[in-house]
Amino acid sequence: MSAELWLTQLHENGYRVTAARRAVVETVEKSTRAVTPLEVYDLGRKKYRALGLVTVYRTLEKLEELHLIQRVHQPMGCQAFISMGQGHQHLLLCQNCGQAAFFEGDDLNPLINSIARKTGYQINEHWLQLFGLCANCR
Amino acid sequence: MSAELWLTQLHENGYRVTAARRAVVETVEKSTRAVTPLEVYDLGRKKYRALGLVTVYRTLEKLEELHLIQRVHQPMGCQAFISMGQGHQHLLLCQNCGQAAFFEGDDLNPLINSIARKTGYQINEHWLQLFGLCANCR
DNA sequence: TCGATATTGAAAATCATTATCATTAAGTAT
DNA sequence: ATACTTAATGATAATGATTTTCAATATCGA
Ligand SMILES: [Mn+2]
Ligand SMILES: [Mn+2]
Ligand SMILES: [Zn+2]
Ligand SMILES: [Zn+2]
């Protein structure tokens, strides 16, 4: 559904909407877990047979640049992407099946202020990620 | 200082203490920022001329396995290591010079419990990392 | 001191990612 | 709807980081 929005974003930013990009966008947008370029390639080829792996890399690059997707870091590797959540959200990942859930409501300000005072750092950003087992896998 | 402890750890776990490993250990242990294998190689060769890059990779692998070092994930790349903090600590990294500071005292339990309830996940682990500018760079 | 074998570094092999380039096709202007 | 400019594509080659192989060496317990 929102795949169309992504394609609109691409178009509005001067990029052309092609069959290859459709396949990539639809694949990544609908996934509820982080997908690697190779996974996107395999899944995307079911939608568009001629899709090339190189184009997957290039399209993911553009989607990341437009903040439509984000890179997901995990113990097993950091070359996976998932759609960007709405607003200030973080990820909760299933260690067994990879299922991702977004959450919000973390309030790190007290901690951040305290650390800033103690260390003298100016703190600009934070990464927070939770790992566990989803309802199905636990 | 604590480099000797690391070497002891290696020895106690059945690994031999060699000149190459000394060079790697002393380099990584004293660094206050995350270092890549290539950086360890360059710095380590000043201590032990014959050091090979392959040995750096192999030694880092063992140090990580013994929980003496940890991998550091950053926007620019995830192939860097820094000594493991004492107890439950997280990293605060300078976006300019890479200077790392450890901090503790984060209490995510209320958040984690709340998220667990809402999502049905069993949460086992969390990653938290702060980014900013150190006192020198700000 | 000796000897079994873990470790080493050079070189070759892998593997993921990136660059080239001739061909195709998106999208605007006609 | 057609033509045209040029972004985009995918096959292929190149790159670069990490791993594997392997013969030579060095560690460390006996
Ligand atoms: Mn947050
Ligand atoms: Mn914590
Ligand atoms: Zn799961
Ligand atoms: Zn700094």
Tab-separated table of C-alpha atoms (C1' of nucleotides) and ligand atoms in Angstrom:
chain	number	residue	atom	x	y	z
A	1	MET	CA	0.000	0.000	0.000
A	2	SER	CA	2.542	2.521	1.168
A	3	ALA	CA	4.780	1.183	-1.555
A	4	GLU	CA	3.100	3.668	-3.845
A	5	LEU	CA	4.133	6.440	-1.482
A	6	TRP	CA	7.719	5.341	-1.686
A	7	LEU	CA	7.565	5.389	-5.470
A	8	THR	CA	6.050	8.847	-5.294
A	9	GLN	CA	8.905	9.940	-3.093
A	10	LEU	CA	11.386	8.595	-5.601
A	11	HIS	CA	9.615	10.403	-8.419
A	12	GLU	CA	9.381	13.669	-6.522
A	13	ASN	CA	13.083	13.532	-5.922
A	14	GLY	CA	13.884	13.264	-9.591
A	15	TYR	CA	14.257	9.506	-9.798
A	16	ARG	CA	12.403	7.475	-12.375
A	17	VAL	CA	9.906	4.828	-11.432
A	18	THR	CA	10.893	1.579	-13.099
A	19	ALA	CA	9.800	-2.029	-12.932
A	20	ALA	CA	13.001	-2.935	-11.114
A	21	ARG	CA	12.458	-0.278	-8.482
A	22	ARG	CA	8.861	-1.314	-8.054
A	23	ALA	CA	9.962	-4.844	-7.303
A	24	VAL	CA	12.524	-3.702	-4.744
A	25	VAL	CA	10.210	-1.219	-3.082
A	26	GLU	CA	7.326	-3.651	-2.818
A	27	THR	CA	9.616	-6.292	-1.383
A	28	VAL	CA	11.228	-4.160	1.266
A	29	GLU	CA	8.151	-2.178	2.191
A	30	LYS	CA	6.083	-5.203	2.991
A	31	SER	CA	8.743	-7.065	4.943
A	32	THR	CA	8.338	-7.234	8.711
A	33	ARG	CA	11.956	-8.201	9.193
A	34	ALA	CA	15.242	-6.769	8.010
A	35	VAL	CA	16.223	-8.025	4.576
A	36	THR	CA	19.655	-8.233	2.969
A	37	PRO	CA	20.354	-7.157	-0.616
A	38	LEU	CA	20.523	-10.796	-1.662
A	39	GLU	CA	17.171	-11.541	-0.035
A	40	VAL	CA	15.631	-8.548	-1.758
A	41	TYR	CA	17.090	-9.825	-5.008
A	42	ASP	CA	15.616	-13.301	-4.575
A	43	LEU	CA	12.217	-12.065	-3.440
A	44	GLY	CA	12.160	-9.244	-5.963
A	45	ARG	CA	12.792	-11.552	-8.886
A	46	LYS	CA	9.479	-13.219	-8.185
A	47	LYS	CA	7.846	-9.917	-9.028
A	48	TYR	CA	10.179	-8.909	-11.833
A	49	ARG	CA	12.183	-11.711	-13.385
A	50	ALA	CA	14.885	-9.530	-14.980
A	51	LEU	CA	15.817	-7.729	-11.774
A	52	GLY	CA	19.566	-7.462	-11.286
A	53	LEU	CA	21.407	-7.609	-7.986
A	54	VAL	CA	23.283	-4.440	-8.843
A	55	THR	CA	20.020	-2.588	-9.174
A	56	VAL	CA	18.956	-3.849	-5.768
A	57	TYR	CA	22.060	-2.314	-4.222
A	58	ARG	CA	21.510	0.933	-6.063
A	59	THR	CA	17.845	1.158	-5.152
A	60	LEU	CA	18.443	0.385	-1.486
A	61	GLU	CA	21.035	3.144	-1.492
A	62	LYS	CA	18.466	5.627	-2.755
A	63	LEU	CA	15.747	4.495	-0.376
A	64	GLU	CA	18.173	4.935	2.508
A	65	GLU	CA	19.135	8.368	1.239
A	66	LEU	CA	15.441	9.348	1.193
A	67	HIS	CA	15.052	7.970	4.729
A	68	LEU	CA	12.472	5.446	3.609
A	69	ILE	CA	14.531	2.568	4.934
A	70	GLN	CA	17.211	2.193	7.573
A	71	ARG	CA	20.147	-0.130	8.031
A	72	VAL	CA	19.739	-2.695	10.789
A	73	HIS	CA	22.762	-3.731	12.834
A	74	GLN	CA	22.771	-7.198	14.320
A	75	PRO	CA	25.340	-9.554	15.845
A	76	MET	CA	25.296	-11.666	12.703
A	77	GLY	CA	25.811	-8.738	10.349
A	78	CYS	CA	24.946	-5.179	9.504
A	79	GLN	CA	23.955	-5.396	5.862
A	80	ALA	CA	20.180	-5.538	6.235
A	81	PHE	CA	17.442	-2.997	5.790
A	82	ILE	CA	13.945	-2.399	7.035
A	83	SER	CA	11.421	0.329	6.459
A	84	MET	CA	11.901	3.430	8.561
A	85	GLY	CA	9.417	3.753	11.397
A	86	GLN	CA	7.181	6.783	11.839
A	87	GLY	CA	8.694	9.475	14.032
A	88	HIS	CA	11.024	8.572	16.883
A	89	GLN	CA	11.020	4.783	17.027
A	90	HIS	CA	13.433	1.999	17.785
A	91	LEU	CA	13.579	-1.657	16.866
A	92	LEU	CA	12.885	-4.824	18.783
A	93	LEU	CA	14.179	-7.878	16.956
A	94	CYS	CA	13.450	-11.562	17.380
A	95	GLN	CA	16.719	-13.444	17.790
A	96	ASN	CA	15.172	-16.535	16.274
A	97	CYS	CA	13.108	-15.497	13.257
A	98	GLY	CA	14.137	-11.875	12.811
A	99	GLN	CA	10.616	-10.541	13.198
A	100	ALA	CA	10.859	-6.816	13.890
A	101	ALA	CA	8.631	-4.624	16.012
A	102	PHE	CA	8.900	-0.889	16.401
A	103	PHE	CA	8.488	0.791	19.744
A	104	GLU	CA	8.571	4.303	21.033
A	105	GLY	CA	8.289	6.066	24.324
A	106	ASP	CA	11.893	5.700	25.459
A	107	ASP	CA	12.858	8.678	27.535
A	108	LEU	CA	16.606	8.810	27.744
A	109	ASN	CA	16.862	12.514	28.461
A	110	PRO	CA	17.585	12.199	32.169
A	111	LEU	CA	20.297	9.659	31.444
A	112	ILE	CA	21.692	11.645	28.550
A	113	ASN	CA	21.875	14.849	30.560
A	114	SER	CA	23.574	13.062	33.393
A	115	ILE	CA	26.153	11.463	31.099
A	116	ALA	CA	26.750	14.744	29.298
A	117	ARG	CA	27.494	16.444	32.584
A	118	LYS	CA	29.815	13.705	33.763
A	119	THR	CA	31.752	13.277	30.535
A	120	GLY	CA	31.747	16.752	29.018
A	121	TYR	CA	30.410	15.333	25.766
A	122	GLN	CA	27.696	17.071	23.804
A	123	ILE	CA	25.344	14.196	23.025
A	124	ASN	CA	23.592	14.400	19.679
A	125	GLU	CA	22.183	11.007	18.937
A	126	HIS	CA	21.383	7.634	20.412
A	127	TRP	CA	21.015	4.109	19.145
A	128	LEU	CA	18.769	1.792	21.059
A	129	GLN	CA	17.818	-1.684	19.998
A	130	LEU	CA	16.173	-4.530	21.853
A	131	PHE	CA	16.598	-8.235	21.179
A	132	GLY	CA	14.496	-11.130	22.318
A	133	LEU	CA	12.008	-13.729	21.202
A	134	CYS	CA	8.739	-12.885	19.525
A	135	ALA	CA	5.452	-14.340	20.670
A	136	ASN	CA	5.712	-17.137	18.128
A	137	CYS	CA	9.275	-18.119	18.903
A	138	ARG	CA	9.398	-17.888	22.667
B	1	MET	CA	48.902	-2.489	32.343
B	2	SER	CA	45.891	-4.715	31.945
B	3	ALA	CA	47.443	-6.008	28.763
B	4	GLU	CA	49.191	-8.588	30.910
B	5	LEU	CA	45.804	-9.696	32.179
B	6	TRP	CA	44.584	-10.219	28.673
B	7	LEU	CA	47.625	-12.320	27.873
B	8	THR	CA	46.986	-14.308	31.035
B	9	GLN	CA	43.430	-14.867	29.898
B	10	LEU	CA	44.660	-16.123	26.569
B	11	HIS	CA	47.091	-18.455	28.271
B	12	GLU	CA	44.536	-19.768	30.732
B	13	ASN	CA	42.268	-20.603	27.844
B	14	GLY	CA	44.870	-22.722	26.145
B	15	TYR	CA	46.198	-20.145	23.731
B	16	ARG	CA	49.904	-19.442	23.453
B	17	VAL	CA	51.353	-16.069	24.208
B	18	THR	CA	53.336	-14.892	21.209
B	19	ALA	CA	55.068	-11.709	20.145
B	20	ALA	CA	52.372	-11.110	17.544
B	21	ARG	CA	49.602	-11.453	20.083
B	22	ARG	CA	51.436	-9.188	22.511
B	23	ALA	CA	51.565	-6.482	19.889
B	24	VAL	CA	47.869	-6.780	19.101
B	25	VAL	CA	46.818	-6.927	22.734
B	26	GLU	CA	48.922	-3.962	23.769
B	27	THR	CA	47.614	-1.938	20.847
B	28	VAL	CA	43.940	-2.614	21.393
B	29	GLU	CA	44.021	-2.534	25.156
B	30	LYS	CA	45.520	0.910	25.335
B	31	SER	CA	43.319	2.500	22.699
B	32	THR	CA	40.603	4.873	23.854
B	33	ARG	CA	38.775	4.644	20.567
B	34	ALA	CA	37.575	1.770	18.442
B	35	VAL	CA	40.260	0.450	16.100
B	36	THR	CA	39.913	-1.472	12.851
B	37	PRO	CA	42.011	-4.537	11.985
B	38	LEU	CA	44.087	-2.436	9.610
B	39	GLU	CA	44.731	0.178	12.282
B	40	VAL	CA	45.756	-2.517	14.713
B	41	TYR	CA	48.068	-3.866	12.043
B	42	ASP	CA	49.725	-0.500	11.431
B	43	LEU	CA	50.054	0.356	15.104
B	44	GLY	CA	51.047	-3.167	16.052
B	45	ARG	CA	53.886	-3.279	13.567
B	46	LYS	CA	55.585	-0.506	15.487
B	47	LYS	CA	55.847	-2.912	18.376
B	48	TYR	CA	56.510	-6.031	16.352
B	49	ARG	CA	57.779	-5.490	12.840
B	50	ALA	CA	56.896	-8.932	11.447
B	51	LEU	CA	53.252	-8.814	12.495
B	52	GLY	CA	50.903	-10.021	9.776
B	53	LEU	CA	47.437	-8.689	9.041
B	54	VAL	CA	46.042	-12.189	9.078
B	55	THR	CA	47.259	-12.661	12.624
B	56	VAL	CA	45.560	-9.440	13.619
B	57	TYR	CA	42.245	-10.792	12.361
B	58	ARG	CA	42.803	-14.079	14.128
B	59	THR	CA	43.806	-12.484	17.407
B	60	LEU	CA	40.891	-10.045	17.426
B	61	GLU	CA	38.615	-12.999	16.867
B	62	LYS	CA	39.978	-14.711	19.965
B	63	LEU	CA	39.852	-11.592	22.103
B	64	GLU	CA	36.227	-11.150	21.156
B	65	GLU	CA	35.499	-14.770	21.942
B	66	LEU	CA	36.997	-14.263	25.408
B	67	HIS	CA	34.903	-11.110	25.856
B	68	LEU	CA	37.999	-8.967	26.261
B	69	ILE	CA	36.976	-6.751	23.350
B	70	GLN	CA	33.701	-5.910	21.665
B	71	ARG	CA	32.727	-4.910	18.181
B	72	VAL	CA	31.689	-1.291	17.772
B	73	HIS	CA	28.932	-0.430	15.310
B	74	GLN	CA	28.993	3.007	13.747
B	75	PRO	CA	27.317	4.716	10.793
B	76	MET	CA	30.599	4.612	8.903
B	77	GLY	CA	31.192	0.922	9.492
B	78	CYS	CA	31.025	-1.925	11.939
B	79	GLN	CA	34.471	-3.453	11.690
B	80	ALA	CA	36.092	-1.856	14.726
B	81	PHE	CA	36.873	-3.080	18.198
B	82	ILE	CA	37.397	-1.643	21.622
B	83	SER	CA	38.127	-3.161	24.998
B	84	MET	CA	35.098	-4.457	26.854
B	85	GLY	CA	33.988	-2.245	29.722
B	86	GLN	CA	33.704	-3.486	33.288
B	87	GLY	CA	30.278	-4.847	34.134
B	88	HIS	CA	27.181	-3.397	32.497
B	89	GLN	CA	28.411	-0.464	30.460
B	90	HIS	CA	27.612	1.213	27.176
B	91	LEU	CA	29.574	3.408	24.799
B	92	LEU	CA	29.502	7.107	24.089
B	93	LEU	CA	31.402	7.955	20.915
B	94	CYS	CA	32.739	11.221	19.572
B	95	GLN	CA	31.463	11.713	16.038
B	96	ASN	CA	34.534	13.743	15.194
B	97	CYS	CA	37.581	11.998	16.653
B	98	GLY	CA	36.132	8.661	17.695
B	99	GLN	CA	37.095	9.094	21.343
B	100	ALA	CA	35.102	6.584	23.375
B	101	ALA	CA	33.739	6.899	26.885
B	102	PHE	CA	31.980	4.199	28.832
B	103	PHE	CA	28.946	4.950	30.907
B	104	GLU	CA	26.625	2.992	33.124
B	105	GLY	CA	23.506	3.594	35.120
B	106	ASP	CA	20.974	3.238	32.338
B	107	ASP	CA	17.795	1.795	33.732
B	108	LEU	CA	15.729	0.493	30.874
B	109	ASN	CA	13.734	-2.000	32.903
B	110	PRO	CA	10.518	0.018	33.077
B	111	LEU	CA	10.666	0.581	29.337
B	112	ILE	CA	11.593	-3.017	28.612
B	113	ASN	CA	8.775	-4.375	30.744
B	114	SER	CA	6.307	-2.079	29.102
B	115	ILE	CA	7.437	-3.055	25.609
B	116	ALA	CA	7.426	-6.730	26.504
B	117	ARG	CA	3.843	-6.448	27.678
B	118	LYS	CA	2.703	-4.564	24.603
B	119	THR	CA	4.470	-6.714	22.024
B	120	GLY	CA	4.471	-10.151	23.600
B	121	TYR	CA	8.217	-10.419	23.070
B	122	GLN	CA	10.501	-11.862	25.695
B	123	ILE	CA	13.293	-9.282	25.762
B	124	ASN	CA	16.757	-10.671	26.446
B	125	GLU	CA	19.233	-8.022	25.473
B	126	HIS	CA	19.621	-4.368	24.613
B	127	TRP	CA	22.051	-2.281	22.644
B	128	LEU	CA	22.446	1.331	23.623
B	129	GLN	CA	24.999	3.688	22.187
B	130	LEU	CA	25.341	7.442	22.396
B	131	PHE	CA	26.977	9.705	19.833
B	132	GLY	CA	28.145	13.271	20.197
B	133	LEU	CA	31.189	15.472	20.459
B	134	CYS	CA	33.833	15.021	23.092
B	135	ALA	CA	35.043	17.899	25.230
B	136	ASN	CA	37.932	18.530	22.835
B	137	CYS	CA	35.913	18.444	19.659
B	138	ARG	CA	32.781	20.314	20.611
C	1	DT	C1'	66.474	-29.696	26.327
C	2	DC	C1'	63.097	-31.925	23.457
C	3	DG	C1'	59.130	-32.569	20.862
C	4	DA	C1'	54.254	-32.207	19.842
C	5	DT	C1'	51.641	-28.948	17.887
C	6	DA	C1'	49.651	-24.254	18.023
C	7	DT	C1'	50.834	-20.206	15.597
C	8	DT	C1'	52.636	-17.487	12.016
C	9	DG	C1'	52.857	-14.789	7.648
C	10	DA	C1'	52.976	-15.076	2.546
C	11	DA	C1'	50.286	-16.185	-1.020
C	12	DA	C1'	46.072	-17.702	-3.075
C	13	DA	C1'	41.152	-18.073	-2.805
C	14	DT	C1'	36.564	-16.182	-1.601
C	15	DC	C1'	32.954	-13.298	-1.321
C	16	DA	C1'	30.389	-9.135	-1.095
C	17	DT	C1'	30.208	-4.741	-3.018
C	18	DT	C1'	31.295	-1.338	-6.636
C	19	DA	C1'	32.611	0.437	-11.246
C	20	DT	C1'	32.177	0.063	-16.454
C	21	DC	C1'	29.642	0.303	-20.384
C	22	DA	C1'	26.619	-0.673	-24.190
C	23	DT	C1'	21.635	-1.101	-24.332
C	24	DT	C1'	16.971	-0.027	-22.844
C	25	DA	C1'	13.198	2.599	-21.375
C	26	DA	C1'	11.060	6.657	-18.380
C	27	DG	C1'	9.140	10.847	-18.817
C	28	DT	C1'	9.031	15.400	-20.773
C	29	DA	C1'	8.595	18.225	-24.789
C	30	DT	C1'	6.778	18.368	-29.255
D	1	DA	C1'	0.707	9.825	-29.805
D	2	DT	C1'	5.875	10.410	-31.194
D	3	DA	C1'	10.378	11.766	-30.660
D	4	DC	C1'	14.157	12.650	-27.895
D	5	DT	C1'	17.142	13.314	-23.893
D	6	DT	C1'	19.310	10.907	-20.610
D	7	DA	C1'	18.530	8.214	-16.275
D	8	DA	C1'	18.443	3.483	-15.362
D	9	DT	C1'	19.486	-1.280	-16.199
D	10	DG	C1'	21.945	-5.662	-16.025
D	11	DA	C1'	25.956	-8.363	-17.682
D	12	DT	C1'	30.537	-8.331	-16.825
D	13	DA	C1'	34.832	-6.968	-14.896
D	14	DA	C1'	37.233	-4.883	-11.112
D	15	DT	C1'	37.961	-4.070	-6.384
D	16	DG	C1'	38.900	-4.724	-1.654
D	17	DA	C1'	38.222	-6.812	2.602
D	18	DT	C1'	38.240	-11.099	4.898
D	19	DT	C1'	39.423	-16.264	4.858
D	20	DT	C1'	41.780	-20.293	3.700
D	21	DT	C1'	45.977	-22.934	2.698
D	22	DC	C1'	50.335	-24.408	3.837
D	23	DA	C1'	55.142	-24.902	4.838
D	24	DA	C1'	58.115	-22.878	8.308
D	25	DT	C1'	58.605	-21.391	13.070
D	26	DA	C1'	58.121	-20.751	17.977
D	27	DT	C1'	55.689	-21.846	22.347
D	28	DC	C1'	55.600	-24.308	26.437
D	29	DG	C1'	54.658	-28.599	29.000
D	30	DA	C1'	57.075	-32.863	29.826
E	1	MN	MN	15.070	7.033	21.450
E	2	MN	MN	22.114	-1.120	29.585
E	3	ZN	ZN	10.605	-14.879	16.254
E	4	ZN	ZN	36.294	14.075	19.776
